[in-house]
CSV table of C-alpha atoms in Angstrom, one decimal:
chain,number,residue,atom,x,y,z
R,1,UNK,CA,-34.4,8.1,-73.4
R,2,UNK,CA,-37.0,8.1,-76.4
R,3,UNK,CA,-39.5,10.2,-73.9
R,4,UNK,CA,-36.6,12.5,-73.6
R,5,UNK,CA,-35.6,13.4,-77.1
R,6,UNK,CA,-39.7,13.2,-77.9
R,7,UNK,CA,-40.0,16.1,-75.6
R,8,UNK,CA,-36.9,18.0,-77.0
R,9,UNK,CA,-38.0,17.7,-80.3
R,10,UNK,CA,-41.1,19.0,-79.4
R,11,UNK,CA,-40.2,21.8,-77.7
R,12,UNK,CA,-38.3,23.2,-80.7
R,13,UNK,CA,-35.9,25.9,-80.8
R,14,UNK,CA,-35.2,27.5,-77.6
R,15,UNK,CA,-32.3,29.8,-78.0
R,16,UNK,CA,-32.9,33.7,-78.4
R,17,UNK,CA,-32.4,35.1,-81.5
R,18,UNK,CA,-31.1,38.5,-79.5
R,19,UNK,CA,-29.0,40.5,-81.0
R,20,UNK,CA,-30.4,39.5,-84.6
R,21,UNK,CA,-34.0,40.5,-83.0
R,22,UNK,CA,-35.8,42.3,-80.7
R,23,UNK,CA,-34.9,42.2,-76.4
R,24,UNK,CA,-36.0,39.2,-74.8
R,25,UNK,CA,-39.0,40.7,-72.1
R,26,UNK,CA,-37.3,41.7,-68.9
R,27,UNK,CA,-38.7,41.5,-65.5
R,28,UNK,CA,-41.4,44.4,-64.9
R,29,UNK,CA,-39.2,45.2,-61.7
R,30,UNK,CA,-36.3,45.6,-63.7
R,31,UNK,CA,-33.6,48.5,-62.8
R,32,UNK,CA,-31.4,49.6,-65.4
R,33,UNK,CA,-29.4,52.9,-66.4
R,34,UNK,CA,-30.3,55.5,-63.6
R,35,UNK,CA,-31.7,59.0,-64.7
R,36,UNK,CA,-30.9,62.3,-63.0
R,37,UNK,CA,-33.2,65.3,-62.9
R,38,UNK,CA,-31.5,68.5,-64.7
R,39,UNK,CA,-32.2,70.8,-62.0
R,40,UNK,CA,-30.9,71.4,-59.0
R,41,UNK,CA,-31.5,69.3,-55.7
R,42,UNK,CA,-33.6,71.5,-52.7
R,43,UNK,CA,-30.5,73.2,-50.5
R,44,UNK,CA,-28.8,71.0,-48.4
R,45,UNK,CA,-31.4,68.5,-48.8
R,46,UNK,CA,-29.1,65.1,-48.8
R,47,UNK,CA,-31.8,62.7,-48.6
R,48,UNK,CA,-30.8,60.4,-51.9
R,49,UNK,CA,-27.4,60.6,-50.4
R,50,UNK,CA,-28.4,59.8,-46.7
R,51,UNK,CA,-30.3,56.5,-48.1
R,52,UNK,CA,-27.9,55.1,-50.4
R,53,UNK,CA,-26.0,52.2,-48.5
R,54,UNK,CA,-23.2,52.3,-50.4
R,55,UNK,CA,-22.0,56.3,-51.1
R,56,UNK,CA,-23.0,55.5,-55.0
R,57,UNK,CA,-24.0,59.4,-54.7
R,58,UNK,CA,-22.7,62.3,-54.1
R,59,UNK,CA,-23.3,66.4,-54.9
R,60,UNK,CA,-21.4,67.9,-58.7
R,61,UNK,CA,-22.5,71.7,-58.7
R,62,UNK,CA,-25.6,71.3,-56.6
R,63,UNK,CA,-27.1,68.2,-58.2
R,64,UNK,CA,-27.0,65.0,-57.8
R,65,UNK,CA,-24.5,62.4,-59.7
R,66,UNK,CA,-24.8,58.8,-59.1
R,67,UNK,CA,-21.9,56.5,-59.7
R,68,UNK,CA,-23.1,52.8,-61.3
R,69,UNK,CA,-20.0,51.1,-60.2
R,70,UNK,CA,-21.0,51.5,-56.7
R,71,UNK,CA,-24.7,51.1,-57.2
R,72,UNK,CA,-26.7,47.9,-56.0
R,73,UNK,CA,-29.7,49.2,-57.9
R,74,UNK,CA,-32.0,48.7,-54.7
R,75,UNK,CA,-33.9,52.3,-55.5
R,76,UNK,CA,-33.7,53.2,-52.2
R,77,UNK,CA,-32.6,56.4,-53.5
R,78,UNK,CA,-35.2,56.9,-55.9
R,79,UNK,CA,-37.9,56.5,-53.1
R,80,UNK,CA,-35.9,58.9,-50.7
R,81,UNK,CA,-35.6,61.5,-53.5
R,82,UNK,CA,-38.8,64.0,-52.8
R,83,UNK,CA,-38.6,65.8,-56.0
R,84,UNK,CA,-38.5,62.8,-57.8
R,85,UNK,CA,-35.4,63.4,-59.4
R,86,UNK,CA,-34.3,59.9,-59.6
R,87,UNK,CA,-35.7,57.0,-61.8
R,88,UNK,CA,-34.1,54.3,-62.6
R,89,UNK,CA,-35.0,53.2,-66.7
R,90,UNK,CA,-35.4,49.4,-68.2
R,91,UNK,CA,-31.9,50.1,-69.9
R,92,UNK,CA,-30.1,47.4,-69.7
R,93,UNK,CA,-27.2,48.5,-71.5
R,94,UNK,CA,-24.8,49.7,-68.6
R,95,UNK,CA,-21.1,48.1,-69.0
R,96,UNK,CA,-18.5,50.8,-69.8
R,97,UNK,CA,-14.7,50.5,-70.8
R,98,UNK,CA,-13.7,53.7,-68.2
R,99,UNK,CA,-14.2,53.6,-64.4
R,100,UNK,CA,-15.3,56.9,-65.0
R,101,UNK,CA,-17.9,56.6,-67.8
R,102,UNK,CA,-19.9,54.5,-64.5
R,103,UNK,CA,-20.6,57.8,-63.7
R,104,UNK,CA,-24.7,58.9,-64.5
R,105,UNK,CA,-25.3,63.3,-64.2
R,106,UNK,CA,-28.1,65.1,-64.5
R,107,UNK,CA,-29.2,65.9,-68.2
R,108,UNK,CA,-26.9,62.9,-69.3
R,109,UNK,CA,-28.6,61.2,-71.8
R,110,UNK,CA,-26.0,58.7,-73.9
R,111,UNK,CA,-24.7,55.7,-73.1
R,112,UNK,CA,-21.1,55.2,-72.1
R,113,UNK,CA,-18.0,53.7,-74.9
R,114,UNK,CA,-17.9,50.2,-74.8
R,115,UNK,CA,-15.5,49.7,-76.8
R,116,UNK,CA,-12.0,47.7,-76.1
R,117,UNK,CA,-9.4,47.9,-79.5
R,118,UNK,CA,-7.6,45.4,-78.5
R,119,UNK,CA,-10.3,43.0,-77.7
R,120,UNK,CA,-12.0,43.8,-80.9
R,121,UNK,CA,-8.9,42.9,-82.7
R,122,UNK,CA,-7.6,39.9,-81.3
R,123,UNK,CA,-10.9,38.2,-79.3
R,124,UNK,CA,-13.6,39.3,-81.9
R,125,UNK,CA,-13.7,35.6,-83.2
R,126,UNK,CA,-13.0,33.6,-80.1
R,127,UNK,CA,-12.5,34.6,-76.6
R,128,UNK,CA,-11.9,32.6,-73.2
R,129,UNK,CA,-12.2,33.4,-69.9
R,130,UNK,CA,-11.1,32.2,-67.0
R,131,UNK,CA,-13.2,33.7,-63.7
R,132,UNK,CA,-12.0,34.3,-60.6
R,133,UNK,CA,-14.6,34.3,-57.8
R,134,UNK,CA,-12.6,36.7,-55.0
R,135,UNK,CA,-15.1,36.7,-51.6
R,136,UNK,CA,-18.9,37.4,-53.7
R,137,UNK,CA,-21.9,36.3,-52.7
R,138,UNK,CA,-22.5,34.2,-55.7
R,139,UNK,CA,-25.0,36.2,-57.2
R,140,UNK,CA,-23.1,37.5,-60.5
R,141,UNK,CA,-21.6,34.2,-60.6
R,142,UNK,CA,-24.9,32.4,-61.2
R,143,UNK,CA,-26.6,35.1,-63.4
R,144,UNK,CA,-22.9,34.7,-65.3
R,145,UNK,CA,-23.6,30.9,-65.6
R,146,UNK,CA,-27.4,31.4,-67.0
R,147,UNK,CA,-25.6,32.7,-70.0
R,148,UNK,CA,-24.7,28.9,-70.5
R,149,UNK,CA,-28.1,27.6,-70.8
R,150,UNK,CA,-29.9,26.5,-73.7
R,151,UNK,CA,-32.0,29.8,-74.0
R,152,UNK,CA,-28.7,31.9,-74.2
R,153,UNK,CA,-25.9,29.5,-75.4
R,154,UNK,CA,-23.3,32.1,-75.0
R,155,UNK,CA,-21.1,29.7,-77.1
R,156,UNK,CA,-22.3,30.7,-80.7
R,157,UNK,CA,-20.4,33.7,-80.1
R,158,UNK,CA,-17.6,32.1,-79.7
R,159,UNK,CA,-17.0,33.0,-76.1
R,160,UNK,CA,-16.4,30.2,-73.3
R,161,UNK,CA,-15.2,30.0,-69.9
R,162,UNK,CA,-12.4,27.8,-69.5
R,163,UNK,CA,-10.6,26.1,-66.4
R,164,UNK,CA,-7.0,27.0,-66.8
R,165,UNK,CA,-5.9,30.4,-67.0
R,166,UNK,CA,-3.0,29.2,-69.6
R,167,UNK,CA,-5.7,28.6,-71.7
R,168,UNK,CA,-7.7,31.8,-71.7
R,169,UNK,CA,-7.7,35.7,-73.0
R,170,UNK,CA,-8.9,37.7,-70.4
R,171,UNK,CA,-9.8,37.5,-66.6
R,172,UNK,CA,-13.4,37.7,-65.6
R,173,UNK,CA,-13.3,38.9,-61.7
R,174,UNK,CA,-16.5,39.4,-58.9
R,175,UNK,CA,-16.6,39.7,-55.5
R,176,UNK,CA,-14.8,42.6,-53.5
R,177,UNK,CA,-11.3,41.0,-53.9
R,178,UNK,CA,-10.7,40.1,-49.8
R,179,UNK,CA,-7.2,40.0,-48.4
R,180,UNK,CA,-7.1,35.5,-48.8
R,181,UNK,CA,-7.6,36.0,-52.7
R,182,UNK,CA,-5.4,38.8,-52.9
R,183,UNK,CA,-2.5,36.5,-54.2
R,184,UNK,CA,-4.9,33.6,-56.5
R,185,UNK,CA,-6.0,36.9,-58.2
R,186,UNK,CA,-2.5,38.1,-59.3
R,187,UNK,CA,-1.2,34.7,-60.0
R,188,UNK,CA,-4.3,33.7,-62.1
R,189,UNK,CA,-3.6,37.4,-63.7
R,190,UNK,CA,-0.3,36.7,-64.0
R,191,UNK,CA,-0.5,32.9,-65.8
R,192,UNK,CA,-3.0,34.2,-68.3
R,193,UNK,CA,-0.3,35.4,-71.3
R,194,UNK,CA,-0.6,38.8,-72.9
R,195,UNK,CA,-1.9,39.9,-74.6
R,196,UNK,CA,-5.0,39.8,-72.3
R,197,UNK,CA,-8.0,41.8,-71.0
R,198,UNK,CA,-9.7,41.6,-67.3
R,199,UNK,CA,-13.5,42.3,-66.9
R,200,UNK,CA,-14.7,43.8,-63.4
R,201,UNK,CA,-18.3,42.2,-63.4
R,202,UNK,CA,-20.6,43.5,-60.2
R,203,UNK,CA,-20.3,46.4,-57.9
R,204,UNK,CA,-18.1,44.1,-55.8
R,205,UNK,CA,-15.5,43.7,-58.6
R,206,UNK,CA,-15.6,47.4,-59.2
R,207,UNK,CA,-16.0,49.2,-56.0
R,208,UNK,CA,-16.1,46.7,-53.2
R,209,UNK,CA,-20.0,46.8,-53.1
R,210,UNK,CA,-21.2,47.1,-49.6
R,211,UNK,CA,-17.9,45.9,-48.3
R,212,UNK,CA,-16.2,49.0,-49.5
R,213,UNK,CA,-13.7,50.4,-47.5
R,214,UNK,CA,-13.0,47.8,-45.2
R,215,UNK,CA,-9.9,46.9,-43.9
R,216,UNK,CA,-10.3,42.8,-45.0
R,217,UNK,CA,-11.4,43.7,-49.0
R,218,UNK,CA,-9.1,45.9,-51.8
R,219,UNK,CA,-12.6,47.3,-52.7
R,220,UNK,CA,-12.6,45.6,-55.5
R,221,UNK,CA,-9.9,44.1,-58.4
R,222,UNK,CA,-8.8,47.6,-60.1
R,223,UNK,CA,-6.5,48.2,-57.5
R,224,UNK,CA,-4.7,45.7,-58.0
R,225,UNK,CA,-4.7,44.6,-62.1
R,226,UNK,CA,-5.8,46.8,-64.9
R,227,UNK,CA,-9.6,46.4,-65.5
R,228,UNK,CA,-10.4,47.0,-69.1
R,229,UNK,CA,-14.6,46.5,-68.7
R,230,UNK,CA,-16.9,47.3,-66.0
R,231,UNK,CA,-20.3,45.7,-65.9
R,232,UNK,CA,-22.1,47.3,-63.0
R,233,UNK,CA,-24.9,45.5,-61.3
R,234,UNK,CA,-25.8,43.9,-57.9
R,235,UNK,CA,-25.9,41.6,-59.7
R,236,UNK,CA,-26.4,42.5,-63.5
R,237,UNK,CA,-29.1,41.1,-65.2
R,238,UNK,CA,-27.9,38.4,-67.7
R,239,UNK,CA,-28.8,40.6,-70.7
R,240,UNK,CA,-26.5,42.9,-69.5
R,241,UNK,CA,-23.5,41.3,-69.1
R,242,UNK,CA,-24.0,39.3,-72.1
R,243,UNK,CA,-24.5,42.8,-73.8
R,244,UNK,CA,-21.1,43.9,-72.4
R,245,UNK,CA,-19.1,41.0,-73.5
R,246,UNK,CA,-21.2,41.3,-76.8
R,247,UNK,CA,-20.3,45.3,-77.6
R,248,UNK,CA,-16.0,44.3,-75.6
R,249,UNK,CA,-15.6,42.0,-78.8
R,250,UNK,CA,-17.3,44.3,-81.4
R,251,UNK,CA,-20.1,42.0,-82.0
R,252,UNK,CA,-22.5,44.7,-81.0
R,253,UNK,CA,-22.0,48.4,-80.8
């Protein structure tokens, strides 16, 4: 035990200082925000659409538009794209508080609204979640618990994660929502007393991923209970969901 606090002591203080300084580093391989070419595509061209495994693109006026909500951020698009129209940037910044906003056009060059009133008013201070793993791989769950650790300590914001859904705010959902959770997903919905918020975090949560449109998933939990967040991601980077929970409570704009 004394070798043990010896070394604590001596490693010092671990936790970022993020948002009172600058980004932690990310990953040089990092894919954040997408960003569309203005012009048009070549006629009928279709390759960025051909490669994408999950229809996350589709054609607005001739040029391309790429929906987040169903992007897994592989960049398979990007390398398909021959004109070179695609890029994906080290913005991490990419929840939204409309299904819609998910949506990246050509020219755009904002970020989408954030911003929740009634979480702002009620949860600024102090807000639980219970989460609801419906049929993910995991992935967002794990990157969800980093934001735990010592080096984040989501805590000092005064947001934790909580065991009974009496006890919590808002609903934190992944996974593509299969037909067995179907029902623990209302009734933890339901138990959880209003005024509440639910946060759709991963393409699963807010499309159905790459399970989309089959007959065993709902594609996802907006179909079934109002989502008031969307964090996009497959699965999104710790910095980025702790950046959506951050701007959902007003902490961060």
């Amino acid at each position: 035990m004394p070798g043990i606090l010896q070394t604590r002591l001596q490693q010092g203080f671990r936790t970022m200082s993020w948002p009172d300084a600058p980004l932690p580093p990310l990953p040089d391989r990092f894919r954040g925000l997408p960003s569309l070419g203005d012009a048009d595509c070549p006629e009928n061209c279709g390759a960025c659409l051909g490669a994408c495994p999950t229809g996350a693109l589709h054609l607005e006026d001739g040029r391309a538009a790429l929906d987040t909500g169903r992007c897994l951020f592989c960049g398979a698009c990007a390398t398909a794209c021959g004109a070179a129209r695609i890029t994906f940037t080290a913005e991490h910044r990419l929840a939204a508080a409309s299904r819609e906003a998910l949506v990246v056009r050509p020219g755009d060059t904002g970020l989408p609204s954030r911003r929740v009133e009634l979480a702002r008013k009620l949860f600024s201070r102090s807000l639980k979640l219970r989460e609801v793993s419906a049929g993910g791989c995991n992935a967002c769950e794990a990157d969800t618990n980093v934001l735990g650790t010592l080096a984040w300590d989501l805590g000092r914001f005064g947001i934790s994660f909580v065991a009974s859904p009496r006890h919590a705010d808002g609903l934190l959902v992944t996974g593509p929502v299969p037909e067995n959770m179907r029902l623990a997903l209302l009734k933890t919905w339901e138990a959880i007393p209003a005024p509440k918020i639910c946060i759709a975090l991963g393409a699963c949560a807010i499309s159905g991923g790459p399970f989309a449109g089959h007959a065993e998933v709902h594609d996802g939990a907006g179909g079934l209970i109002p989502v008031d967040l969307f964090i996009p991601g497959c699965p999104p980077h710790p910095l980025t969901i702790l950046d959506g929970l951050l701007a959902l409570i007003g902490r961060i704009e």
